XYZ file of C-alpha atoms in Angstrom:
465
model
C 81.612 102.996 65.275
C 84.607 101.743 67.108
C 85.412 98.102 66.243
C 84.783 96.100 69.488
C 85.652 92.416 69.422
C 85.377 91.804 73.112
C 87.801 90.820 75.841
C 91.226 89.439 74.911
C 91.243 90.284 71.199
C 94.015 89.097 68.811
C 93.739 90.601 65.408
C 95.373 89.548 62.186
C 95.294 91.515 58.883
C 94.877 89.297 55.836
C 92.801 89.141 52.622
C 90.521 86.357 54.023
C 87.977 86.367 51.145
C 90.457 86.781 48.192
C 88.889 90.192 46.924
C 92.289 91.997 47.193
C 90.977 94.068 50.215
C 92.794 93.356 53.553
C 90.277 92.086 56.110
C 90.536 91.233 59.883
C 90.608 87.946 61.574
C 90.178 88.480 65.461
C 90.748 85.868 68.046
C 88.344 86.607 71.022
C 87.333 85.455 74.266
C 85.763 81.997 74.757
C 87.609 80.341 72.019
C 85.959 82.168 69.217
C 87.260 83.564 65.779
C 85.757 86.862 64.309
C 85.839 87.774 60.630
C 85.558 91.395 59.759
C 85.237 91.942 56.046
C 86.764 95.129 54.523
C 83.990 96.507 52.198
C 85.873 99.428 51.511
C 89.490 99.675 50.167
C 92.832 99.109 51.397
C 93.188 103.011 51.683
C 89.766 103.759 52.944
C 88.891 100.618 55.095
C 85.290 99.910 56.004
C 84.775 96.728 58.165
C 81.625 94.867 58.343
C 81.423 92.088 61.010
C 80.547 88.809 59.367
C 80.330 86.963 62.585
C 82.170 83.784 63.685
C 84.616 81.962 61.368
C 82.949 78.367 61.144
C 84.081 74.853 60.353
C 81.553 72.057 59.010
C 78.843 74.711 59.952
C 79.762 75.094 63.573
C 81.653 77.984 65.185
C 85.501 77.279 64.930
C 86.983 76.325 68.279
C 90.522 75.213 69.012
C 91.007 72.099 70.955
C 91.550 72.736 74.743
C 93.160 69.515 75.651
C 95.651 68.140 76.521
C 97.147 70.692 79.005
C 100.923 70.799 79.846
C 99.985 72.374 83.076
C 96.624 72.554 84.958
C 93.683 70.278 85.413
C 91.537 69.324 82.535
C 88.674 68.998 85.047
C 88.843 72.768 85.653
C 89.408 74.185 82.074
C 86.284 73.208 80.091
C 87.025 75.813 77.130
C 89.964 77.858 75.871
C 90.254 81.539 76.349
C 90.954 83.203 72.919
C 93.283 81.818 69.979
C 95.937 83.847 68.361
C 95.410 83.608 64.427
C 98.279 83.423 61.821
C 97.721 83.106 58.077
C 100.080 81.544 55.718
C 100.323 79.019 52.957
C 101.508 76.529 55.237
C 101.177 73.295 52.944
C 102.693 75.004 50.078
C 99.693 74.589 47.736
C 99.372 78.141 46.746
C 96.599 79.300 49.008
C 96.161 80.899 52.429
C 95.720 78.480 55.437
C 95.052 79.208 59.006
C 97.002 78.520 62.154
C 95.706 79.236 65.581
C 97.430 79.337 68.738
C 95.838 77.742 71.787
C 95.911 79.563 75.078
C 95.564 76.659 77.730
C 97.217 74.057 75.462
C 100.110 75.956 74.300
C 99.781 74.199 71.029
C 99.580 75.625 67.565
C 96.647 74.150 65.352
C 96.551 73.930 61.494
C 93.470 74.407 59.481
C 93.843 73.642 55.874
C 92.320 75.671 53.187
C 90.531 73.226 50.968
C 88.353 75.458 48.971
C 86.319 78.711 48.711
C 82.838 79.300 50.010
C 80.429 81.380 47.632
C 81.578 84.707 49.499
C 85.357 83.802 48.932
C 86.059 82.871 52.427
C 88.193 79.495 52.872
C 86.650 76.200 53.511
C 88.692 74.922 56.371
C 89.628 71.274 57.291
C 91.234 70.698 60.800
C 94.596 69.037 60.454
C 95.536 68.925 64.119
C 98.552 70.365 66.023
C 101.923 71.308 64.561
C 104.698 69.146 65.518
C 108.332 70.149 66.364
C 111.123 67.575 66.716
C 108.616 64.584 66.005
C 106.243 65.566 68.732
C 103.400 68.053 69.315
C 104.694 71.413 69.654
C 104.135 73.132 72.975
C 105.490 76.579 73.469
C 106.109 76.314 77.345
C 102.802 75.373 79.002
C 100.376 78.023 77.894
C 99.629 80.850 75.462
C 100.920 79.969 71.941
C 101.079 83.049 69.753
C 102.490 81.929 66.277
C 104.167 84.324 63.731
C 105.191 82.476 60.658
C 108.109 83.933 58.517
C 111.146 82.785 56.669
C 113.120 84.628 59.253
C 116.733 83.757 57.933
C 116.005 83.590 54.083
C 116.651 80.067 53.547
C 113.445 79.431 51.650
C 111.727 77.576 54.520
C 108.990 78.910 56.769
C 109.764 79.216 60.601
C 107.659 79.667 63.596
C 108.225 82.269 66.441
C 105.933 82.356 69.561
C 105.628 83.689 73.067
C 104.429 81.677 75.975
C 103.142 81.747 79.465
C 104.815 79.326 81.970
C 102.331 78.154 84.282
C 102.116 76.874 87.909
C 105.961 77.082 88.238
C 107.445 75.070 90.982
C 110.506 76.209 93.014
C 113.386 75.714 90.834
C 111.773 75.946 87.611
C 112.169 79.498 86.980
C 115.500 79.223 85.466
C 114.251 76.916 82.894
C 112.125 79.734 81.608
C 114.330 82.826 81.851
C 115.280 82.734 78.123
C 111.708 81.503 76.598
C 110.063 84.951 76.334
C 110.254 84.314 72.516
C 110.952 80.825 70.999
C 112.083 80.062 67.376
C 111.171 76.800 65.728
C 113.365 76.565 62.572
C 111.587 74.951 59.477
C 112.733 72.709 56.606
C 110.831 71.034 53.626
C 111.865 67.641 54.533
C 108.356 66.278 55.144
C 105.937 69.104 53.789
C 102.583 67.459 53.053
C 98.924 68.816 52.896
C 98.449 67.440 56.570
C 101.710 68.549 58.211
C 103.295 71.359 56.525
C 107.170 72.110 57.169
C 109.133 70.108 59.653
C 109.979 72.135 62.721
C 113.114 72.122 64.961
C 113.431 73.976 68.342
C 116.291 76.348 67.796
C 118.114 78.855 69.904
C 116.624 82.235 69.396
C 119.095 84.621 67.660
C 119.121 87.350 70.216
C 121.437 89.461 71.987
C 120.842 90.986 75.565
C 118.203 89.967 78.228
C 114.596 89.307 77.258
C 111.999 91.606 79.041
C 110.211 90.260 82.132
C 106.952 89.238 80.848
C 104.362 86.854 79.518
C 101.903 86.209 76.636
C 104.437 87.667 74.013
C 102.965 87.858 70.389
C 105.829 88.446 67.979
C 105.312 89.973 64.383
C 107.896 90.824 61.960
C 108.523 93.909 59.678
C 111.482 95.929 58.243
C 110.515 98.870 60.317
C 113.910 100.538 60.145
C 114.013 99.964 56.259
C 117.721 98.349 56.253
C 116.636 95.308 54.267
C 116.290 92.746 57.048
C 113.202 91.710 59.253
C 112.779 93.417 62.772
C 110.359 92.370 65.626
C 107.364 93.992 66.993
C 106.436 92.269 70.142
C 103.297 92.970 72.407
C 102.998 91.586 75.867
C 100.199 92.728 78.091
C 99.962 96.539 77.825
C 103.452 96.814 76.390
C 104.852 96.876 72.804
C 108.616 96.320 72.272
C 110.619 97.040 69.070
C 113.617 94.624 68.725
C 115.925 95.602 65.999
C 117.708 93.013 63.804
C 121.335 94.008 63.896
C 122.506 91.086 62.005
C 121.555 90.455 58.463
C 118.645 89.103 56.340
C 120.389 85.681 56.397
C 121.952 85.663 59.802
C 119.503 87.704 62.043
C 120.449 88.941 65.585
C 117.802 90.730 67.303
C 118.389 93.137 70.203
C 116.023 92.080 72.864
C 117.180 93.973 75.924
C 114.817 97.084 75.156
C 112.218 99.033 77.001
C 108.517 99.313 75.874
C 107.422 102.004 73.540
C 106.949 105.018 75.843
C 103.578 107.164 75.322
C 104.724 110.785 76.590
C 101.241 112.143 76.550
C 97.649 111.287 75.699
C 94.911 109.223 76.886
C 97.070 106.002 77.218
C 95.957 103.094 79.161
C 97.539 103.706 82.797
C 98.635 100.614 84.726
C 98.023 101.645 88.247
C 97.079 99.909 91.518
C 96.992 103.260 93.361
C 97.332 106.806 92.964
C 99.109 108.594 95.888
C 101.204 111.643 96.183
C 104.413 109.686 96.877
C 106.881 112.627 96.988
C 104.440 115.250 98.391
C 104.692 117.584 95.345
C 100.846 118.027 94.972
C 100.658 115.669 92.007
C 99.197 112.130 92.138
C 101.694 109.640 91.312
C 101.171 105.911 90.134
C 102.034 102.836 92.402
C 102.006 99.472 90.624
C 103.277 96.545 92.676
C 106.234 97.997 94.226
C 107.118 100.572 91.711
C 106.215 104.368 92.064
C 106.145 106.322 88.828
C 106.367 110.133 89.534
C 103.886 112.536 88.043
C 105.887 115.135 85.803
C 102.942 117.423 86.220
C 102.148 117.884 82.531
C 100.684 115.921 79.561
C 97.088 114.938 79.056
C 95.941 114.046 81.548
C 99.492 113.667 82.889
C 102.664 111.686 82.185
C 104.707 109.629 84.687
C 108.260 109.346 83.980
C 110.899 108.878 86.742
C 110.546 105.511 88.676
C 111.378 104.669 92.296
C 111.145 101.604 94.368
C 108.860 101.192 97.335
C 111.027 98.601 98.998
C 114.864 99.109 99.606
C 117.570 97.071 97.713
C 117.544 93.463 99.139
C 114.068 93.452 100.376
C 111.020 91.831 98.929
C 107.424 90.940 99.980
C 105.405 88.199 98.430
C 103.382 85.100 99.585
C 103.279 82.815 96.821
C 100.986 79.771 96.772
C 102.646 77.916 93.696
C 98.888 77.103 92.688
C 96.852 78.378 89.694
C 97.710 81.691 88.650
C 98.862 82.535 92.226
C 98.148 86.140 93.434
C 100.103 89.344 94.009
C 98.321 92.225 95.576
C 100.218 94.625 97.559
C 98.605 97.756 98.814
C 100.200 100.809 100.553
C 98.696 102.475 103.474
C 99.746 104.015 106.771
C 97.858 101.493 108.578
C 99.585 102.007 111.985
C 99.187 105.702 111.446
C 102.806 106.576 112.381
C 103.399 108.794 109.271
C 105.057 106.013 107.145
C 103.310 103.960 104.283
C 103.110 100.187 105.305
C 102.679 97.428 103.027
C 99.524 95.317 103.103
C 99.211 92.087 100.930
C 96.166 90.076 99.629
C 97.322 86.568 99.087
C 95.912 83.471 97.064
C 94.475 81.967 100.241
C 92.283 84.854 100.889
C 94.472 86.173 103.740
C 95.655 89.854 104.318
C 99.107 90.524 105.488
C 100.507 93.332 107.403
C 104.095 94.344 106.716
C 105.051 97.407 108.946
C 107.268 100.149 107.705
C 110.208 100.279 110.130
C 112.296 102.774 108.198
C 114.462 105.219 110.150
C 116.022 108.466 109.011
C 119.006 106.623 108.108
C 117.663 103.632 106.525
C 114.493 102.202 104.859
C 113.307 98.942 106.185
C 110.051 96.820 105.993
C 109.020 93.833 108.069
C 109.188 91.370 105.240
C 108.048 88.374 107.268
C 104.736 90.261 108.239
C 101.432 89.079 110.090
C 98.157 88.160 108.942
C 95.223 89.995 110.234
C 92.767 87.942 112.399
C 89.301 88.350 113.986
C 88.908 88.874 117.649
C 88.879 85.017 118.380
C 92.309 84.574 116.719
C 90.827 83.179 113.543
C 92.456 84.459 110.433
C 90.668 86.876 107.979
C 89.739 84.592 105.154
C 87.563 85.238 101.912
C 87.245 83.288 98.631
C 86.840 79.402 98.096
C 86.734 77.201 101.226
C 87.063 73.558 100.914
C 86.707 73.302 97.133
C 88.135 70.709 94.829
C 91.036 72.422 92.897
C 91.010 69.545 90.198
C 87.432 70.300 88.940
C 86.703 73.995 90.292
C 88.134 76.811 88.548
C 87.715 79.354 91.155
C 89.116 77.001 93.755
C 92.228 76.484 91.588
C 92.686 80.348 91.042
C 92.223 81.034 94.645
C 90.552 83.880 96.450
C 91.956 86.723 94.286
C 91.965 88.905 97.323
C 91.586 92.735 96.738
C 90.851 95.424 99.342
C 91.005 99.104 100.213
C 91.495 100.800 103.573
C 89.837 103.710 105.344
C 88.406 104.670 108.712
C 84.916 103.981 107.584
C 83.322 104.286 110.961
C 85.276 107.323 112.064
C 86.465 105.820 115.247
C 90.217 106.356 114.554
C 91.068 102.810 113.275
C 91.799 101.715 109.725
C 89.149 99.504 108.636
C 89.126 97.055 105.555
C 86.713 96.488 102.499
C 87.709 93.251 100.983
C 86.577 91.700 97.542
C 87.152 88.065 96.433
C 86.969 85.915 93.370
C 83.198 85.511 93.607
C 82.606 89.211 93.731
C 81.501 89.234 97.498
C 82.454 92.757 99.072
C 82.889 92.491 102.928
C 83.239 95.245 105.558
C 85.872 94.421 108.223
C 85.634 96.815 111.163
C 88.853 97.276 113.002
C 88.577 96.982 116.791
C 92.294 98.163 117.667
C 95.035 96.175 118.792
C 94.408 93.012 120.800
C 97.011 94.286 123.288
C 99.846 96.760 123.484
C 102.610 94.463 122.843
C 101.289 93.222 119.388
C 100.034 96.793 118.155
C 98.380 94.670 115.351
C 94.561 95.281 115.096
C 92.017 92.651 115.190
C 88.650 92.672 113.314
C 84.891 92.118 113.849
C 83.094 89.427 112.121
C 82.665 90.709 108.435
C 79.452 92.397 107.179
C 78.727 91.477 103.578
C 77.838 94.832 101.856
C 77.715 93.722 98.172
C 77.902 91.043 95.603
C 79.034 91.636 92.066
C 78.666 88.022 91.030
C 82.200 88.169 89.492
C 85.586 89.319 90.738
C 86.300 93.000 90.587
C 88.393 95.620 92.427
C 87.382 97.714 95.252
C 88.175 101.400 96.106
C 87.059 104.257 98.086
C 86.803 107.943 97.394
C 84.637 110.815 98.526
C 82.540 110.613 95.155
C 80.033 113.386 95.948
C 82.435 115.611 98.078
C 80.178 115.607 101.178
C 83.119 114.975 103.500
């Protein structure tokens, strides 16, 4: 059977029970660590789920306080830990390091013996320190990789991160923190601390990819005698070659993710539309269109185009929680050109008209928010909730929607979902007046409740017209 460790799985290959066969440790959702014992061989692997890794008889959980960013009243547990295994204290056995998601810290669990089944007895030793203070990788999402990166005999730590709740002007601080390096020395290695770590400039050349939650691993994948990088982030995997040496590494980080030219790969898409009218469905994700090459299984999408012209961008940031970014293309005013609709953190839906001419592409980047007949703005999601103690309020409405003429009256209507999973139908009553040409909407009708946030879409599923 396929190995299913649940949402947000973070695997680590290691001989955890000391029998010479490589097992799997998997960090998984809601702050748990799973152990899959290899009951086969290293050539013919057969994994048996042994359940949760425990400490003092209870499921191991990394601490979820303190938070560098966010309210401790909201985050009552962590998401998933990223495991790393290494002889951190230099006593000859394998210890466990776990990267915390909401804390951005790396926690040390010392191996102090063996259980009857060979698995380590773990003792919690607290968070690692760097430069004599608790190590934080940059707000959230520690993903430790331990390696002697420069061959000096001391263990070093690399990690990605996820900057959170960035305020205006903070983006510049994090533009080069996609990966971080904490160089190690042995000045104070003890059973409770491990090597001393110091934040050091990452030995890189080029511009890091724009991404978050980077998880680095090292391997000499080009067989030239030095360690290179394999980095995952979201659905992307990057190969970053070391063009330096084993003792003076230099990683080429200005690279594109590995491309999958065919096959049943995960397809990141917000919409499928025939963008270039060639009879094939293209992929739209945010403001990027990937054109369908017309071959592959089921297809592959190679060339990319931008929805928006150079110099124009449409967003409605809140600078709160995870913020929210949900653009959607539809010819809403039915003039033959695709407009941009946008669902924001606050639960509003914006209309950005396509004002392009034959000579120039152009959108109304300021936009207007849709409203009801009484002038009240369309609003879904949390209302008057405490963001300091309510997770849903902190994360906002998570506004999603789809568009169609559902009542066949010639007007484009909305079906809208929110963070609570409530699905509402908003009937368009047409423009309030000829000057605005912006439709107003009837009081919504609740048509479903998923109980948890989801996406909404529409299609003629049974081909009945």
